[in-house]
XYZ file of C-alpha atoms in Angstrom:
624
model
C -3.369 -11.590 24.075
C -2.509 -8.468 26.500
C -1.012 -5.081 24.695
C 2.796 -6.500 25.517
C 6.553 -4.814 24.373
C 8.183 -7.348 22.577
C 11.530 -7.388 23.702
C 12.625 -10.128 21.647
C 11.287 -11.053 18.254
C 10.016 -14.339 17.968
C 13.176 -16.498 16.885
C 12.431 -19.255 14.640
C 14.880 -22.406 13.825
C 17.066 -22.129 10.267
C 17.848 -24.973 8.815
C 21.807 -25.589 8.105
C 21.366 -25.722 5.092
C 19.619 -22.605 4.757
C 22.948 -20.325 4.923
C 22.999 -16.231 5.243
C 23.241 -15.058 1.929
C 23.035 -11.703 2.607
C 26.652 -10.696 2.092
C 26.746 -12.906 -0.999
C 27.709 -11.073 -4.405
C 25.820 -11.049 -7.103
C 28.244 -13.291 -8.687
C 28.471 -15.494 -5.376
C 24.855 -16.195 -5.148
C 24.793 -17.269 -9.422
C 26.666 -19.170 -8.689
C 25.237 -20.804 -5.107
C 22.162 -21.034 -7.279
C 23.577 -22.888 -10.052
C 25.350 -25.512 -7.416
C 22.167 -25.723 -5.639
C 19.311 -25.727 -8.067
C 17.929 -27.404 -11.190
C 16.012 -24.431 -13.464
C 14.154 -24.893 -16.592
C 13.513 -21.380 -17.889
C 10.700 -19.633 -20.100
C 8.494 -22.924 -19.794
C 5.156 -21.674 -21.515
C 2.512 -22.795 -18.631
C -1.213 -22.807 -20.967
C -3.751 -21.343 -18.690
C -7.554 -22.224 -19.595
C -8.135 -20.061 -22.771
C -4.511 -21.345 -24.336
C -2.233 -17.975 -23.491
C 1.122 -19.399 -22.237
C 2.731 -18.026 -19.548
C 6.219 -17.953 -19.158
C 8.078 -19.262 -16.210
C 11.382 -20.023 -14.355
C 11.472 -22.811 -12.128
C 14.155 -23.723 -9.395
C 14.416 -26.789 -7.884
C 16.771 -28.368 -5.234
C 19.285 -30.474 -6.813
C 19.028 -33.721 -5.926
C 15.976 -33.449 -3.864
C 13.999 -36.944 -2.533
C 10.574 -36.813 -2.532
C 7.285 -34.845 -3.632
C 8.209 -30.882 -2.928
C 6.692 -27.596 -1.396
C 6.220 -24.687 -3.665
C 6.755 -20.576 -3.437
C 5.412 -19.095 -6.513
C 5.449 -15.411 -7.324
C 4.377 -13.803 -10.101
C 5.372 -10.423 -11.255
C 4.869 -7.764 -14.790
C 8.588 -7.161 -13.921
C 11.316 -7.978 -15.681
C 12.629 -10.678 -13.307
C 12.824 -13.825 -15.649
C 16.218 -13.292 -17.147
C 18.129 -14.606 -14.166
C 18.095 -10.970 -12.316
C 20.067 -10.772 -9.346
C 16.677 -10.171 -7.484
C 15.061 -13.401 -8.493
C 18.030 -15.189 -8.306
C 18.688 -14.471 -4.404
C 15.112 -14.974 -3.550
C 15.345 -18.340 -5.836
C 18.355 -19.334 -3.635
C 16.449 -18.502 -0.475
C 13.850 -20.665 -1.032
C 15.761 -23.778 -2.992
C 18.361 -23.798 0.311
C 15.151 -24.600 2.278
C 13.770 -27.199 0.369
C 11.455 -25.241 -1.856
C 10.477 -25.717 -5.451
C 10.208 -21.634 -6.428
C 8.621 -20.523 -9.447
C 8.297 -17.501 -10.709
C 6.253 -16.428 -13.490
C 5.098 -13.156 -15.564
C 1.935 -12.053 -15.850
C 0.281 -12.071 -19.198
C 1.168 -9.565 -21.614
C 4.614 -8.960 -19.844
C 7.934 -9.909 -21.657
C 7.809 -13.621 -22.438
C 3.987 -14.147 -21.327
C 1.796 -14.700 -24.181
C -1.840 -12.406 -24.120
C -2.793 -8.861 -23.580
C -1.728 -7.562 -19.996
C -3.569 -6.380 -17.023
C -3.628 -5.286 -13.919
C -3.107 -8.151 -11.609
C -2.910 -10.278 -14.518
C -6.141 -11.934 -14.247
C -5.841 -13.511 -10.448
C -9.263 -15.288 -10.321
C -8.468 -17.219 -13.261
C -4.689 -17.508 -14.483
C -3.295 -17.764 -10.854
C -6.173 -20.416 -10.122
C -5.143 -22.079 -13.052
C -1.351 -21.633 -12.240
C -2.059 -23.270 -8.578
C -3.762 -26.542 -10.491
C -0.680 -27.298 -12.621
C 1.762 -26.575 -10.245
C -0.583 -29.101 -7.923
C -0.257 -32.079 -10.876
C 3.726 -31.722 -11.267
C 5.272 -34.892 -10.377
C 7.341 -33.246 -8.160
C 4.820 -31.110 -6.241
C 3.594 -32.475 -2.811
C 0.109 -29.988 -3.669
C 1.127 -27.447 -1.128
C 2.120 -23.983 -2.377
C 2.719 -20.730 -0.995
C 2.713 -17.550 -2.886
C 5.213 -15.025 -2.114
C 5.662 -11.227 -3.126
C 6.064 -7.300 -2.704
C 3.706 -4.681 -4.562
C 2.440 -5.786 -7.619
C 3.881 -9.623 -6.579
C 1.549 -9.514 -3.177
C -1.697 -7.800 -4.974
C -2.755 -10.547 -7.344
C -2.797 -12.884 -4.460
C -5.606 -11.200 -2.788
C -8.458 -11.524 -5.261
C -6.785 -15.557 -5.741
C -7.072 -15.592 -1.964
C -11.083 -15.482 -2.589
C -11.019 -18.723 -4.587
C -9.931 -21.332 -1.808
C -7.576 -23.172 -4.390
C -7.321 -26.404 -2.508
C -3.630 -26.138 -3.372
C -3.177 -22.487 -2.070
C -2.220 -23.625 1.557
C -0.400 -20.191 2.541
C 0.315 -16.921 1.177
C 2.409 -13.539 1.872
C 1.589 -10.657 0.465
C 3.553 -7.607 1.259
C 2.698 -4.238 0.442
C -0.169 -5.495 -0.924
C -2.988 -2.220 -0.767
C -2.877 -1.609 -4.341
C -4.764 -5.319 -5.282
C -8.016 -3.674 -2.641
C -10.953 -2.696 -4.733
C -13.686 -2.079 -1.714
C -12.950 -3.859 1.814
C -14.971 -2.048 4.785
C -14.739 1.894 4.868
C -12.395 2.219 2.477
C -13.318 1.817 -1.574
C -10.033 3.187 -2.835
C -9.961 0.609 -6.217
C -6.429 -0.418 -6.029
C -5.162 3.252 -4.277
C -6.402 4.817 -7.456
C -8.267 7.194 -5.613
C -8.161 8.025 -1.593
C -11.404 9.465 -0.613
C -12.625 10.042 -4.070
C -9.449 11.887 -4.541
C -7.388 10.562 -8.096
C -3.721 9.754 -6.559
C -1.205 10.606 -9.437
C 1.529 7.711 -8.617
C -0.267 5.213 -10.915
C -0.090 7.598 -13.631
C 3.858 7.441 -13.572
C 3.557 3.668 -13.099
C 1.474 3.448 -15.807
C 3.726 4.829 -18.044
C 6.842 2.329 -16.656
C 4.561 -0.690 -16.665
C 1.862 -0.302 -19.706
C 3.539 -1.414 -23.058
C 0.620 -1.645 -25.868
C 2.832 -1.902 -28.750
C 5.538 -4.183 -26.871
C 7.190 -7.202 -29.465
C 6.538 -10.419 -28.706
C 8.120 -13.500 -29.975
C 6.808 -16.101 -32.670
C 4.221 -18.768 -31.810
C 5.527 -22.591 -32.032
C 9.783 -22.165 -30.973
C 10.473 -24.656 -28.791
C 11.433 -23.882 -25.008
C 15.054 -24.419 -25.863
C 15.046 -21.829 -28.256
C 12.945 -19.234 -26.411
C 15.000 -20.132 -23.374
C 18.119 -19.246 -25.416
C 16.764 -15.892 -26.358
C 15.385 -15.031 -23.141
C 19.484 -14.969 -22.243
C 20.176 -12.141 -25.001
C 17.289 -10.022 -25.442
C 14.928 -9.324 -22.179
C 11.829 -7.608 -24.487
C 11.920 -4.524 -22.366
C 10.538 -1.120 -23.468
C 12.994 1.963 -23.058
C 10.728 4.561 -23.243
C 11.824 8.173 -23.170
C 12.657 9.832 -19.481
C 10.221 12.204 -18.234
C 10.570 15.128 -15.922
C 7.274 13.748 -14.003
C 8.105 17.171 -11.423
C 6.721 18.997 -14.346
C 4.661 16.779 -16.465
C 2.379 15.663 -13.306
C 1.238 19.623 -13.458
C -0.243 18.850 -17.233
C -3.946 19.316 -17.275
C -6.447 18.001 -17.784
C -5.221 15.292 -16.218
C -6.584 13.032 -18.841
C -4.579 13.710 -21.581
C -1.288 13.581 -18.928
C 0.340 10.364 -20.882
C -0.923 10.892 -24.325
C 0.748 14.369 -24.177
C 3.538 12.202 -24.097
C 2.750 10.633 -27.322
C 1.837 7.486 -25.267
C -1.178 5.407 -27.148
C -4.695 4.858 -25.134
C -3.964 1.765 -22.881
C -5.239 1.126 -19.484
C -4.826 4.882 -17.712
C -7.230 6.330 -20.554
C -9.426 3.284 -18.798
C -9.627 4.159 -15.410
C -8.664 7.816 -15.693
C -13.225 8.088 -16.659
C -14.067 6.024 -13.922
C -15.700 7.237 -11.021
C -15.149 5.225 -7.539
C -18.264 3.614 -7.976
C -17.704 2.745 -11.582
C -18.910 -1.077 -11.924
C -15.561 -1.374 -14.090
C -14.102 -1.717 -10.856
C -15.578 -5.297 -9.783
C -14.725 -7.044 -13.481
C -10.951 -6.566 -12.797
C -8.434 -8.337 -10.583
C -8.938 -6.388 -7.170
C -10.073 -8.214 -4.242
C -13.576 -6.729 -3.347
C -14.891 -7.719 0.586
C -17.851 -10.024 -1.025
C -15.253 -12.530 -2.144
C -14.716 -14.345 1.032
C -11.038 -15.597 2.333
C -10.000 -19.146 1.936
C -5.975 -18.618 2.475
C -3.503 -18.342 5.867
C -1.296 -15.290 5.258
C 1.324 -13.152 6.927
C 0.982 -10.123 5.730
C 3.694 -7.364 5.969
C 3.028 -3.773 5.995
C 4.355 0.180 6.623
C 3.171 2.734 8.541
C 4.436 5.086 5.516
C 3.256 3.440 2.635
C 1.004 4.189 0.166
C -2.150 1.971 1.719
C -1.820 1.306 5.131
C -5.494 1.511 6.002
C -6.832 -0.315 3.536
C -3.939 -2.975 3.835
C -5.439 -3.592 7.953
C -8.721 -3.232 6.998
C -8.406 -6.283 4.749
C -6.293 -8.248 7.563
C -9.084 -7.475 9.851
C -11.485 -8.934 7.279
C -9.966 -11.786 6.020
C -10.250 -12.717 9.767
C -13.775 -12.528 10.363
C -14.874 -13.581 7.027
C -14.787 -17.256 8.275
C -15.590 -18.769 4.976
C -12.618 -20.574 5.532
C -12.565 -20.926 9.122
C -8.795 -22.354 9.491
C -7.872 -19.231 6.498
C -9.393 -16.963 9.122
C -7.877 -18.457 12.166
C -4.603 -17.732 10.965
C -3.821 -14.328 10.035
C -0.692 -12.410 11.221
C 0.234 -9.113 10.536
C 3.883 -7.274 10.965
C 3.806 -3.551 10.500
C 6.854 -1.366 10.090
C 7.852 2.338 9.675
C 9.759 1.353 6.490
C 8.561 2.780 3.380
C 7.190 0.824 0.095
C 8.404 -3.272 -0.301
C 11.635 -1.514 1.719
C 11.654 -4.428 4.684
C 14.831 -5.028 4.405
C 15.829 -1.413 5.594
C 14.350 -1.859 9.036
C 17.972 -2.286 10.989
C 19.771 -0.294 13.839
C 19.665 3.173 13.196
C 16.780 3.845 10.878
C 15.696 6.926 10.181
C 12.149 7.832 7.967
C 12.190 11.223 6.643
C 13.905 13.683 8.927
C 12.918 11.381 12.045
C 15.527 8.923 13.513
C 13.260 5.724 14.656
C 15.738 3.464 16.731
C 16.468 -0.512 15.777
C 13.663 -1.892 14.102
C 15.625 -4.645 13.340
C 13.257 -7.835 12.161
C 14.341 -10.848 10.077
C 11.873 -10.741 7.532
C 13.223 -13.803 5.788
C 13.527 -16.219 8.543
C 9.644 -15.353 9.440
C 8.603 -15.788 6.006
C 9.994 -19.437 6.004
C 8.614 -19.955 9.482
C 5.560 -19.667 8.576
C 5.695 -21.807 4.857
C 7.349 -24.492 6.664
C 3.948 -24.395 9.083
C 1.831 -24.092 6.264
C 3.640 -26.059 3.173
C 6.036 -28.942 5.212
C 3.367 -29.441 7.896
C 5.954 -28.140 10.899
C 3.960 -27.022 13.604
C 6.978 -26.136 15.699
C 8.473 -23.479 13.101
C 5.295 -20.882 13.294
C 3.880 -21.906 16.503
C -0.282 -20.996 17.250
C 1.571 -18.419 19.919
C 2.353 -15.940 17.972
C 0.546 -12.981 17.941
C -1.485 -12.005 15.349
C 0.084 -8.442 15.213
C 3.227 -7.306 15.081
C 3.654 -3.465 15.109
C 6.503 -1.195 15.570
C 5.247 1.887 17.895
C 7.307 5.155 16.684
C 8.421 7.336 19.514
C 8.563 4.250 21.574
C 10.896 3.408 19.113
C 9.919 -0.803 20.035
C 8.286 -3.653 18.741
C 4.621 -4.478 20.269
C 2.440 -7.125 19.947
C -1.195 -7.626 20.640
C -4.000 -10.089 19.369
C -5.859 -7.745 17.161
C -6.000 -4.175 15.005
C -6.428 -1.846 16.567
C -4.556 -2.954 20.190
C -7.350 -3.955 22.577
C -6.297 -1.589 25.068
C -6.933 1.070 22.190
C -9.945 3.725 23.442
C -11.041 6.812 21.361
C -10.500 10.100 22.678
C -12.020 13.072 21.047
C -10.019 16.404 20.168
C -11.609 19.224 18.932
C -10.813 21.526 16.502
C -11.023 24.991 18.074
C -9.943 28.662 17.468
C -10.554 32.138 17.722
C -11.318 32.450 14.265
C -8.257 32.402 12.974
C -6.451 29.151 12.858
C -4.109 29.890 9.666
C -0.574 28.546 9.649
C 1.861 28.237 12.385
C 1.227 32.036 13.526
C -2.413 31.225 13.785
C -4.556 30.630 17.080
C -5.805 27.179 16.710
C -6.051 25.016 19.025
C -6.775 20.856 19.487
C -8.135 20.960 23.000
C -10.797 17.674 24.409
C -13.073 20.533 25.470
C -15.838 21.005 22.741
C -16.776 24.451 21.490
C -19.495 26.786 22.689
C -22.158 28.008 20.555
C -21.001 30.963 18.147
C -17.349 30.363 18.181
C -15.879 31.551 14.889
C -15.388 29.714 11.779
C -11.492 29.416 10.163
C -11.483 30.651 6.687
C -8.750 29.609 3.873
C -8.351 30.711 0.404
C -7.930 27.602 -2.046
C -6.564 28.321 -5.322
C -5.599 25.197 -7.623
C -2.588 26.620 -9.276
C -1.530 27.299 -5.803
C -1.702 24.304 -3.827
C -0.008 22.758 -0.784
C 2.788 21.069 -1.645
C 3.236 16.826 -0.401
C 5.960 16.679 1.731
C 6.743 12.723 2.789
C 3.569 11.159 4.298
C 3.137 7.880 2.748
C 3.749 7.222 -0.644
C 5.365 5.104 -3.653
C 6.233 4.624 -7.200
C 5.936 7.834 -8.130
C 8.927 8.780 -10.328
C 10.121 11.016 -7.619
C 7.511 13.443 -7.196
C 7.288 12.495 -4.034
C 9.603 10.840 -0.695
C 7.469 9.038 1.190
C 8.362 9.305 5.585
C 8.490 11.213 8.437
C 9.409 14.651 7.022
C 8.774 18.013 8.537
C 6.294 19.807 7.690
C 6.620 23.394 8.874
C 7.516 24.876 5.373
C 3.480 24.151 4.133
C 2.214 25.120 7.916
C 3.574 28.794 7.314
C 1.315 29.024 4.782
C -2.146 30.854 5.269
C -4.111 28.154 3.253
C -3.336 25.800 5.569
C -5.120 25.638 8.955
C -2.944 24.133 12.618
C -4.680 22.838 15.153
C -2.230 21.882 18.279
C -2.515 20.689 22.030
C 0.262 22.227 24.399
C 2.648 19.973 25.832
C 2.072 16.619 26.694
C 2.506 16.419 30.428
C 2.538 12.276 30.026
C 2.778 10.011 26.949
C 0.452 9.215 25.247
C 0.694 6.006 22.721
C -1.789 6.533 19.727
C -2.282 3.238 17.788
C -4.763 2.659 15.374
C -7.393 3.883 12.878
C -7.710 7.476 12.959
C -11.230 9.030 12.433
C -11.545 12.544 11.315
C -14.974 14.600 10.930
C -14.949 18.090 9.038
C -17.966 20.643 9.613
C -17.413 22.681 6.038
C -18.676 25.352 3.535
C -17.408 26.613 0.575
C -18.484 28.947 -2.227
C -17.299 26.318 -4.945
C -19.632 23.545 -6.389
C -16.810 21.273 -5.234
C -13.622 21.173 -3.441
C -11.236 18.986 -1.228
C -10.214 18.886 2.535
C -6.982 17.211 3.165
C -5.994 16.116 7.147
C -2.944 15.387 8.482
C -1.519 13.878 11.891
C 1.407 15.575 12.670
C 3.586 14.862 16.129
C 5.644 18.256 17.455
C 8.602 17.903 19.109
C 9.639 19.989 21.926
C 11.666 21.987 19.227
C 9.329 22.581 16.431
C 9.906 20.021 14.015
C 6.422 18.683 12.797
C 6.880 15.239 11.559
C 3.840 13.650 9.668
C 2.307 10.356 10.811
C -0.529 10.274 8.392
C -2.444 12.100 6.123
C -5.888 11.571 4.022
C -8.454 13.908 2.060
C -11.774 13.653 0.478
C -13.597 15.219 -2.419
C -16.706 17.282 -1.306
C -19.456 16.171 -3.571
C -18.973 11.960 -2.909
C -19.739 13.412 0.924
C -22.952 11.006 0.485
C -21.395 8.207 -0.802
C -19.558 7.544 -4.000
C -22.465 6.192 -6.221
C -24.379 9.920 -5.115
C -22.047 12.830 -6.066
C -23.968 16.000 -5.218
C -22.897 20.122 -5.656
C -22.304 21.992 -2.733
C -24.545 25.541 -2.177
C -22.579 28.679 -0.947
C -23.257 29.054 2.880
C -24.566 25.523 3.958
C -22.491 23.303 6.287
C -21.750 20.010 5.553
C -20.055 17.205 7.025
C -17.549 15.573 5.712
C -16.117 11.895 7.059
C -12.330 11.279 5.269
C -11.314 7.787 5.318
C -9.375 6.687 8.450
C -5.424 7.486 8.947
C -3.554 4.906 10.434
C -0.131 4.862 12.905
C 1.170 4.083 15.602
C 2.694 6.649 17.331
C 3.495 7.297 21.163
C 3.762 10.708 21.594
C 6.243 11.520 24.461
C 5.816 13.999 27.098
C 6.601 17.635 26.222
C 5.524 16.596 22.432
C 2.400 17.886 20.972
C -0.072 16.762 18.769
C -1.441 18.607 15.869
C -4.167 18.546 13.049
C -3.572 19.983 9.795
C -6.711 20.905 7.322
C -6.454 22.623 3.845
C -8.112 21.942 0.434
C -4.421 20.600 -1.554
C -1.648 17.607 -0.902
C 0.039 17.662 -4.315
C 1.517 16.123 -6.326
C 0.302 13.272 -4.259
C -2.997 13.934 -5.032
C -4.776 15.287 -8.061
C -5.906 18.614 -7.591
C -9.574 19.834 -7.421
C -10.072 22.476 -9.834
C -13.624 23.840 -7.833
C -15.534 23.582 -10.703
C -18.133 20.352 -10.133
C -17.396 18.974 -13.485
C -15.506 16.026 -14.735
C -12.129 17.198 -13.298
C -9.833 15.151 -14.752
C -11.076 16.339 -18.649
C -11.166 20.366 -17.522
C -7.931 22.749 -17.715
C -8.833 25.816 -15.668
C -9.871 25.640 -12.455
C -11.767 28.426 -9.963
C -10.517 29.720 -6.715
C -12.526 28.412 -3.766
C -13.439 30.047 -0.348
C -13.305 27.560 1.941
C -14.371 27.315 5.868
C -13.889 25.074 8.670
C -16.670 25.425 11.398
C -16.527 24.397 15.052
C -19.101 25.698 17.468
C -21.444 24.136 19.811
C -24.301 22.707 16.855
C -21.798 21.769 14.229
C -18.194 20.007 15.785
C -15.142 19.440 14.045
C -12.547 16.581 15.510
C -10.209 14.135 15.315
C -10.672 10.707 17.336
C -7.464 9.318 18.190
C -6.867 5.219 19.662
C -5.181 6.002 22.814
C -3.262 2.519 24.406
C -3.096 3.324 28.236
């Protein structure tokens, strides 16, 4: 399909039935529900090794005949009849669905010890079978979620349950362990980097010495204290500003009297730990066996990763129908916020136009393709991505990641020598350098370091607001190097992965080298499209960390950013580079040793070179 501007979203048929609840009060949709639905709550579902799970199920009341399933599963606490639940129960049960939902082990009512994912390979395969064997299942189910609700699908996704017929994961990057060029193991690290939001949610979600009921009650009983007593932790608030400065890093949560749990896990692990492939992250050697729709942001915490996976799951043809049908809608919301996208949005300090999309009515679309056999509802014409262009301010569509109209163009980093902050001379020209042009120089000091300011983001207790923020405050500072065109005479759409290749030195063992992608309006404001950094000594791989030695260039590849962004004419386009993006991520105290377990960190010298022999540049997908 040709690079198009969707005027008009695809509109799909709603059933009568299936009424706007949107405007409904709390109250008003209890009680919808309750009119609508059957629901047996807290049922104890055995998976293989006899842990009981619990789960609500919703029904349609009075329904004829064998039934389609949603099923979502969540460590939330979203089984006591939560107003979130409850609404997407009475979505799905106005449409004809059986919806389940279900915590993972170790959460609230669930029986075992929790992790991550909650064991996807095995208790959501095992979840699929029983659901499958209900008397009022017709074997078809669909699995449905946001954030931790999309990322245990992916790794079940590898398994080809013959019951899985679609699935929908939104938000999903966090359930990646290694998919093409990026081996971020569930966003726990970005370029070898530690991110700090997991430590937060770590603290939220991890419960080691949570109660737990008494073996043998009786589902009437449980269900009956389920209504008065929801098992959830209050731990004590945290000023996570502050407390994400505690080093070393490792002892972050137990400074808070927390006990070890699963952050004093991964906190040792390097990215190519082996730990990584026993969990429940999706790793690219899994094959793909499921259709999904996939929903994603342009600001949140995973993009790349998220469309590398779509891109795989379609080529991995070991399901060939799985891989024919893969759809992707992108949006410049932030985190699981979808339903935000409306007239008038605004990211950051950026106003972005009508994104408006009905998320819902696409999301049944496609189940009633997958689950009730209606070809008409998702029809094989719609594109396979969806993608909301900023600057353009419009919805496009095109038949694959990046657009096929997409072509790299090559910008190099150039100066006089002196590309430091705003002030500075740097330039981003298409030219490349000449032989002997000077080297930029920065000072990186990790009690110092460049603040985050929006990019994308989540779930971080605050420390961070993820979007299109300007960034001029941390360009006026020396440490950080600007590299701009001059104005655009013409447009110039930029959709796509973003490559990024750094010719450094530095007098430290180790360091970092953040980038951004940063589009200038005509009157200064700097708003950030993307950003990503890597850690100096995994510049061989991850499974060879090496030193650096004072005075020898290396070259350094970040994982891909990845937008879309038309610039307009009289914008500009600029490159930032410095050795810091914190809190976001964990700083690199210079020293070559295990960082996370060290306190004091050493200043680093740090230099970008561009001349003829040794190139620095950004490649950017430019749609013509």
């Amino acid at each position: 399909m040709k690079h198009v501007i969707v005027t008009t979203l695809l509109i799909v048929a709603v059933p009568a039935s299936a009424q706007d609840f949107s405007k409904y009060s709390d109250a008003a949709a209890a009680q919808a529900l309750a009119e609508q639905a059957t629901l047996e709550t807290i049922v104890m579902v055995p998976m293989r090794d006899g842990v009981g799970l619990a789960t609500n199920i919703y029904r349609p009341r009075g329904a004829k005949g064998p039934l389609p399933t949603i099923l979502s599963k969540t460590p939330y606490n979203e089984l006591g009849n939560k107003p979130s639940s409850q609404r997407a129960a009475l979505k799905a049960v106005s449409r004809g669905y059986a919806f389940i939902i279900q915590n993972e082990r170790g959460r609230y009512f669930s029986e075992g010890k929790y992790e991550i994912l909650g064991k996807p390979q095995t208790d959501g395969y095992d979840m699929l079978t029983w659901v499958a064997k209900q008397p009022w299942s017709n074997g078809k189910v669909g699995t449905l979620g946001c954030s931790s609700s999309a990322e245990w699908q992916l790794a079940l996704a590898g398994q080809n349950h013959p019951a899985h017929a679609a699935m929908v994961p939104m938000a999903s990057g966090a359930g990646i362990g290694k998919v093409g060029r990026f081996q971020e193991q569930g966003n726990w690290y970005t370029g070898g980097v530690p991110r700090t939001l997991f430590y937060v949610w770590l603290y939220g979600v991890d419960n080691p010495l949570r109660p737990q009921l008494p073996g043998g009650l009786d589902q009437a009983t449980r269900s009956r204290i389920a209504q008065y007593n929801d098992l959830d932790a209050k731990k004590p608030e945290v000023n996570w500003t502050q407390q994400i400065k505690h080093l070393p890093v490792a002892t972050m949560l137990s400074d808070l009297g927390e006990p070890p749990a699963t952050f004093e896990q991964f906190i040792t692990r390097t990215p190519a730990d082996p730990g990584w492939t026993r969990g429940g992250l999706y790793h690219e050697g899994m094959g793909w066996g499921v259709p999904a729709l996939w929903f994603n942001s342009w600001y949140d915490v995973s993009i790349g990763p998220n469309m590398e996976l779509f891109n795989h799951a379609r080529a991995a043809n070991t399901d060939r129908e799985a891989s024919a049908n893969q759809y992707a809608v992108i949006g410049p919301n932030n985190h699981c916020a979808f339903g935000a996208l409306k007239p008038g949005f605004v990211s950051g300090d950026r106003a972005l136009g009508n994104p408006s999309f009905d998320t819902d009515a696409e999301i049944f679309a496609f189940f009633d393709r997958f689950l009730k056999s209606d070809a008409k509802a998702f029809p094989n014409t719609t594109p396979h991505v969806r993608y909301y262009t900023m600057g353009l301010n419009a919805w496009q569509s095109d038949a694959a990641w990046p657009p096929k109209a997409a072509r790299m163009v090559r910008m190099y980093l150039r100066s006089g020598g002196r590309a430091n902050g705003l002030n500075g001379d740097g330039r981003l020209l298409m030219t490349a350098p000449a032989s002997g042009e000077p080297a930029d120089r920065f000072t990186y000091d990790p009690m110092n370091p460049v603040q985050t300011i929006g990019g994308g983001d989540c779930c971080n207790g605050g420390i961070v607001t993820a979007g299109a923020f300007d960034q001029r405050v941390i360009e006026a500072r020396d440490d950080v190097l600007v590299y701009t065109t001059d104005a655009l005479t013409e447009p110039m759409e930029v959709s796509g992965f973003v490559d990024s290749v750094l010719k450094i030195s530095s007098d430290a063992k180790d360091t970092d080298f953040a980038v951004k992608l940063v589009d200038v309006a005509p009157d200064g404001t700097a708003y950030i499209l993307g950003d990503t950094i890597v850690r100096a000594r995994y510049r061989d791989g991850y499974a060879s960390p090496a030193p650096m030695q004072p005075g020898t260039v290396y070259t350094l590849k970040p994982t891909p950013m990845t937008t879309s962004n038309r610039f307009e004419k009289g914008h500009r386009i600029r490159v930032e580079v410095t050795s810091s993006n914190f809190p976001k991520f964990v700083r690199n105290l210079n020293t070559g040793g295990p960082n996370e377990s060290e306190s004091k960190g050493i200043v680093a010298h740090n230099v970008v070179v561009h001349d003829a022999g040794n190139a620095s540049y950004i490649d950017l997908p430019v749609v013509k």
